[in-house]
Coordinates of C-alpha atoms and ligand atoms in Angstrom, one line a residue:
M1 CA 91.4 1.1 23.0
F2 CA 93.8 -0.2 20.4
Y3 CA 94.2 2.2 17.5
R4 CA 94.4 0.4 14.1
L5 CA 95.8 3.0 11.7
G6 CA 97.5 2.7 8.3
L7 CA 98.4 4.0 4.9
I8 CA 97.0 3.1 1.5
G9 CA 99.1 3.7 -1.6
Y10 CA 101.5 2.1 -4.0
P11 CA 104.4 1.5 -3.8
L12 CA 104.9 1.9 -0.1
A13 CA 108.1 0.1 0.7
Q14 CA 110.0 3.4 1.4
S15 CA 107.3 5.0 3.5
K16 CA 108.4 6.8 6.7
S17 CA 104.8 6.9 8.0
P18 CA 105.0 3.7 10.2
P19 CA 107.9 5.0 12.3
L20 CA 106.3 8.5 12.5
H21 CA 102.9 7.2 13.8
S22 CA 104.4 4.5 16.0
A23 CA 106.4 7.2 17.7
A24 CA 103.4 9.5 18.1
L25 CA 101.3 6.6 19.6
Q26 CA 104.1 5.7 22.0
A27 CA 104.7 9.2 23.1
A28 CA 101.0 9.7 23.7
G29 CA 100.8 6.5 25.7
L30 CA 98.3 5.0 23.3
A31 CA 98.2 1.4 22.2
G32 CA 98.0 0.9 18.5
S33 CA 99.7 0.0 15.2
Y34 CA 100.2 1.7 11.8
Q35 CA 100.2 -0.7 8.9
L36 CA 101.0 -0.4 5.3
F37 CA 98.3 -1.4 2.8
P38 CA 99.9 -1.4 -0.7
I39 CA 97.1 -1.4 -3.3
A40 CA 98.3 -1.4 -6.9
P41 CA 96.2 0.5 -9.4
P42 CA 93.7 -0.2 -10.9
D43 CA 92.5 -2.3 -8.0
L44 CA 89.6 -0.1 -7.0
E45 CA 87.7 -3.0 -5.4
G46 CA 90.7 -3.6 -3.1
L47 CA 90.7 0.1 -2.3
S48 CA 87.0 0.2 -1.6
A49 CA 87.1 -2.9 0.7
L50 CA 89.9 -1.4 2.7
V51 CA 88.2 2.0 3.1
Q52 CA 84.9 0.3 4.2
R53 CA 86.8 -1.2 7.2
L54 CA 86.8 2.3 8.7
R55 CA 83.0 2.1 8.9
Q56 CA 83.2 -0.7 11.4
P57 CA 85.9 0.4 13.8
D58 CA 84.8 -2.1 16.5
A59 CA 84.9 -5.2 14.2
P60 CA 87.9 -7.5 14.4
E61 CA 89.1 -6.2 11.0
G62 CA 88.0 -2.6 11.7
L63 CA 90.3 0.4 11.3
H64 CA 90.4 3.8 13.2
G65 CA 92.2 5.9 10.7
L66 CA 93.8 5.8 7.2
N67 CA 96.2 8.0 5.3
V68 CA 96.1 7.9 1.5
T69 CA 99.0 8.5 -0.8
I70 CA 99.9 8.2 -4.5
P71 CA 98.1 6.9 -6.6
H72 CA 94.9 7.0 -4.6
K73 CA 94.5 10.5 -3.4
Q74 CA 91.8 11.2 -5.9
N75 CA 90.5 7.6 -6.5
V76 CA 89.3 7.4 -2.9
I77 CA 87.0 10.5 -3.1
P78 CA 83.9 8.6 -4.6
L79 CA 84.1 6.2 -1.6
L80 CA 83.6 9.0 1.0
D81 CA 80.5 10.6 2.5
D82 CA 82.0 14.1 3.0
L83 CA 85.0 16.1 2.1
A84 CA 86.5 18.7 4.4
P85 CA 86.8 22.2 2.8
T86 CA 90.6 21.8 2.4
A87 CA 90.3 18.5 0.6
Q88 CA 87.4 19.8 -1.5
A89 CA 89.5 22.8 -2.6
V90 CA 92.7 20.8 -3.4
G91 CA 90.7 17.9 -5.0
A92 CA 92.8 15.3 -3.1
V93 CA 92.5 13.4 0.2
N94 CA 95.3 12.1 2.4
T95 CA 93.4 11.5 5.7
L96 CA 90.3 9.4 6.2
I97 CA 88.3 9.9 9.4
Y98 CA 85.1 8.1 10.5
R99 CA 82.8 10.2 12.8
N100 CA 79.2 10.0 13.7
G101 CA 78.5 7.4 11.0
R102 CA 80.1 9.3 8.2
L103 CA 83.4 8.9 6.4
L104 CA 85.2 12.2 5.9
G105 CA 88.2 12.9 3.7
D106 CA 90.6 15.6 4.7
N107 CA 94.0 16.9 3.4
S108 CA 96.7 17.4 6.0
D109 CA 99.4 18.2 3.4
V110 CA 98.0 21.8 3.4
P111 CA 98.5 22.6 7.1
G112 CA 101.5 20.3 7.1
F113 CA 103.3 22.4 4.5
L114 CA 102.1 25.7 6.0
H115 CA 103.1 25.0 9.6
D116 CA 106.6 23.9 8.4
L117 CA 107.0 26.9 6.2
Q118 CA 106.1 29.2 9.0
R119 CA 108.4 27.4 11.4
L120 CA 111.4 27.3 9.1
A121 CA 111.2 29.9 6.4
Y122 CA 109.3 32.8 8.0
P123 CA 112.2 33.8 10.3
H124 CA 114.4 34.2 7.2
L125 CA 112.1 36.3 5.1
A126 CA 113.8 39.6 4.4
G127 CA 110.7 41.8 4.4
P128 CA 106.9 41.8 4.4
S129 CA 106.7 40.9 0.6
R130 CA 105.0 37.6 0.1
R131 CA 105.8 36.6 -3.5
A132 CA 106.1 32.8 -4.0
L133 CA 107.3 30.9 -7.0
V134 CA 106.2 27.3 -7.1
L135 CA 108.1 24.9 -9.4
G136 CA 106.0 22.0 -10.7
A137 CA 102.2 21.7 -11.0
G138 CA 101.4 18.1 -10.0
G139 CA 99.6 16.7 -7.0
S140 CA 101.6 18.3 -4.2
A141 CA 101.7 21.6 -6.0
R142 CA 97.9 21.8 -5.5
A143 CA 98.3 21.6 -1.7
V144 CA 101.2 24.0 -1.7
V145 CA 99.6 26.6 -3.9
Y146 CA 96.4 26.5 -2.0
A147 CA 98.2 26.8 1.3
L148 CA 100.2 29.8 0.0
L149 CA 97.0 31.5 -1.3
L150 CA 95.3 30.9 2.1
D151 CA 98.3 32.5 3.8
G152 CA 98.1 35.6 1.7
W153 CA 100.9 35.0 -0.8
Q154 CA 101.0 36.2 -4.3
V155 CA 101.7 33.0 -6.3
A156 CA 103.5 32.3 -9.6
L157 CA 103.4 28.7 -10.8
A158 CA 106.1 27.4 -13.2
A159 CA 105.7 24.1 -15.0
R160 CA 107.4 22.4 -18.0
R161 CA 103.9 22.0 -19.4
L162 CA 102.2 25.4 -19.2
E163 CA 98.7 23.8 -19.6
Q164 CA 99.2 21.8 -16.4
A165 CA 99.9 25.0 -14.5
Q166 CA 96.9 26.7 -16.0
E167 CA 94.7 23.8 -15.1
L168 CA 95.8 24.0 -11.5
A169 CA 95.3 27.7 -11.4
A170 CA 91.8 27.3 -12.8
A171 CA 91.0 24.7 -10.2
L172 CA 92.1 27.0 -7.3
Q173 CA 90.7 30.2 -8.7
T174 CA 88.2 30.8 -6.0
A175 CA 91.1 30.8 -3.5
G176 CA 93.1 33.5 -5.5
A177 CA 94.8 34.3 -8.8
V178 CA 97.9 32.4 -9.8
E179 CA 100.3 33.5 -12.5
C180 CA 101.4 30.6 -14.8
L181 CA 104.8 30.4 -16.4
H182 CA 107.1 28.1 -18.3
L183 CA 109.7 26.5 -16.1
T184 CA 112.6 27.8 -18.1
A185 CA 115.2 30.5 -17.5
A186 CA 113.4 32.8 -19.9
G187 CA 110.1 32.2 -18.2
L188 CA 111.4 33.0 -14.7
R189 CA 113.9 35.8 -15.4
A190 CA 111.6 38.7 -14.7
L191 CA 110.4 37.3 -11.4
T192 CA 111.6 38.5 -8.0
P193 CA 110.2 35.9 -5.6
T194 CA 110.8 36.0 -1.9
L195 CA 110.0 32.3 -1.6
I196 CA 110.8 29.4 -4.0
V197 CA 109.1 26.0 -3.5
N198 CA 110.1 23.0 -5.4
T199 CA 107.2 20.5 -5.9
T200 CA 108.8 18.5 -8.7
P201 CA 110.6 15.2 -8.0
V202 CA 113.7 16.6 -9.7
G203 CA 116.7 16.0 -7.5
M204 CA 115.2 13.0 -5.6
L205 CA 117.1 9.8 -5.2
P206 CA 118.2 8.0 -7.4
F207 CA 119.0 11.3 -9.4
P208 CA 120.5 13.5 -6.8
E209 CA 122.6 15.5 -9.3
A210 CA 119.5 17.1 -11.0
S211 CA 118.0 20.4 -10.1
P212 CA 114.7 21.9 -11.2
W213 CA 116.2 25.5 -11.1
P214 CA 117.4 26.5 -14.6
A215 CA 121.3 26.3 -14.6
E216 CA 121.7 29.5 -16.5
L217 CA 119.5 31.6 -14.1
A218 CA 120.9 33.3 -11.0
F219 CA 118.9 32.9 -7.8
P220 CA 117.0 36.0 -6.7
T221 CA 118.7 37.6 -3.8
D222 CA 116.9 37.4 -0.4
A223 CA 114.6 34.5 -1.4
V224 CA 114.1 31.5 0.9
V225 CA 114.0 28.1 -0.8
Y226 CA 111.9 25.2 0.3
D227 CA 112.2 21.8 -1.4
L228 CA 109.5 19.2 -0.8
I229 CA 112.0 16.5 -1.4
Y230 CA 113.7 15.1 1.8
K231 CA 115.6 12.2 0.2
P232 CA 118.4 13.2 -0.1
P233 CA 118.1 15.7 2.8
R234 CA 120.2 18.3 0.8
T235 CA 119.2 18.3 -2.8
Q236 CA 121.2 19.9 -5.5
L237 CA 118.6 22.8 -5.5
L238 CA 119.2 23.3 -1.7
R239 CA 123.0 23.1 -2.1
H240 CA 123.0 25.7 -5.0
A241 CA 120.7 28.0 -3.1
Q242 CA 122.8 27.8 0.0
Q243 CA 126.0 28.5 -2.0
A244 CA 124.2 31.6 -3.3
G245 CA 123.6 32.7 0.3
L246 CA 119.9 31.8 0.5
A247 CA 118.2 30.1 3.4
A248 CA 117.1 26.6 2.1
F249 CA 115.1 23.8 3.7
N250 CA 113.9 20.3 2.8
G251 CA 110.5 18.8 3.1
L252 CA 111.0 16.4 6.0
G253 CA 109.2 18.9 8.3
M254 CA 106.2 18.9 6.0
L255 CA 106.1 15.1 6.2
V256 CA 106.3 15.1 10.0
E257 CA 103.7 17.9 10.3
Q258 CA 101.1 16.3 8.0
A259 CA 101.5 13.0 9.9
A260 CA 101.1 14.9 13.2
V261 CA 97.9 16.6 11.9
S262 CA 96.4 13.3 10.8
F263 CA 97.3 11.7 14.1
E264 CA 95.6 14.5 16.0
R265 CA 92.4 14.1 13.9
W266 CA 92.2 10.4 14.6
T267 CA 93.0 10.3 18.3
G268 CA 92.2 13.8 19.6
V269 CA 95.5 13.8 21.3
N270 CA 98.4 16.2 20.7
A271 CA 101.2 14.6 18.6
D272 CA 104.7 14.8 20.1
R273 CA 106.6 16.3 17.1
S274 CA 110.0 15.8 18.8
A275 CA 109.4 12.1 19.2
M276 CA 108.2 11.9 15.6
W277 CA 111.3 13.8 14.3
A278 CA 113.6 11.5 16.3
A279 CA 111.9 8.4 14.8
V280 CA 112.6 9.4 11.2
E281 CA 115.9 11.4 10.9
P282 CA 117.9 11.5 14.2
A283 CA 121.1 11.8 12.3
Q284 CA 120.1 14.1 9.4
P285 CA 118.5 17.3 10.7
N286 CA 117.1 19.9 8.3
P287 CA 119.8 22.2 6.9
A288 CA 118.4 25.0 9.1
D289 CA 118.9 23.1 12.4
Ligands
NAP1 P1 103.5 14.6 -9.2 O1 102.0 14.7 -9.0 O2 104.0 13.6 -10.2 O3 103.9 16.1 -9.8 C1 105.2 16.3 -10.2 C2 105.3 17.6 -11.0 O4 106.7 17.8 -11.3 C3 104.6 17.6 -12.3 O5 104.2 18.9 -12.6 C4 105.6 17.2 -13.3 O6 105.4 17.5 -14.6 C5 106.8 17.9 -12.7 N1 108.1 17.3 -13.2 C6 108.5 16.0 -13.1 N2 109.7 15.9 -13.7 C7 110.1 17.1 -14.1 C8 111.2 17.6 -14.8 N3 112.3 16.9 -15.1 N4 111.3 19.0 -15.0 C9 110.3 19.8 -14.7 N5 109.1 19.4 -14.1 C10 109.0 18.1 -13.8 O7 104.3 14.4 -7.9 P2 103.9 15.0 -6.4 O8 103.0 14.0 -5.7 O9 103.5 16.4 -6.6 O10 105.3 14.9 -5.7 C11 106.4 15.7 -6.1 C12 107.5 15.6 -5.1 O11 107.2 16.1 -3.9 C13 108.1 14.2 -4.9 O12 109.5 14.3 -4.8 C14 107.5 13.8 -3.6 O13 108.3 12.9 -2.9 C15 107.5 15.2 -2.9 N6 106.5 15.3 -1.8 C16 106.9 15.6 -0.5 C17 106.0 15.7 0.5 C18 106.4 16.0 1.9 O14 105.7 15.8 2.8 N7 107.6 16.6 2.0 C19 104.6 15.6 0.2 C20 104.2 15.3 -1.1 C21 105.1 15.2 -2.1 P3 104.9 16.4 -15.7 O15 103.5 16.2 -15.3 O16 105.1 17.1 -17.0 O17 105.8 15.2 -15.5

């Protein structure tokens, strides 16, 4: 069998998914390809036509698995037959799987983040207290907050627009309570988190000098910092946290792990994480490594 896999989103030029999945295919000894399908909004017809190709995997144009990224993680939902519980809870889909005549949407960002957090951050947690502070309340924050609630964390969510945090908290209320705050020094001063997760794009290239952490606020002692950004590999937030003596990690592991989980759903074969890591960042390991 030749696995025809791919990614829908826009823009996709910078995507690391093709080398990740090519490495996983090769390491598993499977024939296949992973193609980029840039679909600019509002081309919902193009999106639908592409998704339907999953329903005919044996046709010449058929596909065996698709990832979905910005801006289509929600747009794609009406085109599906079923949502996995995780995708349902988060309200976003990043993995499409066709099984037994039905098209299923799942979300591998949730296990992707959680597995990487457990791998990197857990060994550095000072004690049993699980108090997380999540910065930013956009799409990835939904997956992160849901993952943390599932994992038993007490979660505070800080956003520059409080109403955005409140909306997210309301959407996830069946999974647990979330405290909502303004992302300002005054808003965060009273907190003593043991984990800080950045889900804002602040500090990403081309603005590597920016940090989402308020400059006038000291870092809490003994917290671990996880930044979803991986370009650059050491953001200003990670640098400052490390200078303050905190353990600090970027989000490349989440990217690798969500890809591995998607790959396993499509092929039923274990993904070789080492081969996938080697394909994306051989020269720039995580600060922890
Ligand atoms: P998103 O849906 O646009 O959400 C971004 C959030 O950050 C929003 O709450 C936004 O608030 C806030 N924000 C933006 N600029 C801000 C600023 N200057 N100060 C304070 N808050 C600000 O984006 P996303 O999809 O969640 O992605 C966020 C980041 O995570 C990106 O850097 C992305 O590359 C990264 N990411 C990494 C992985 C991984 O696998 N490692 C996975 C997903 C995402 P407003 O709505 O007010 O602008």
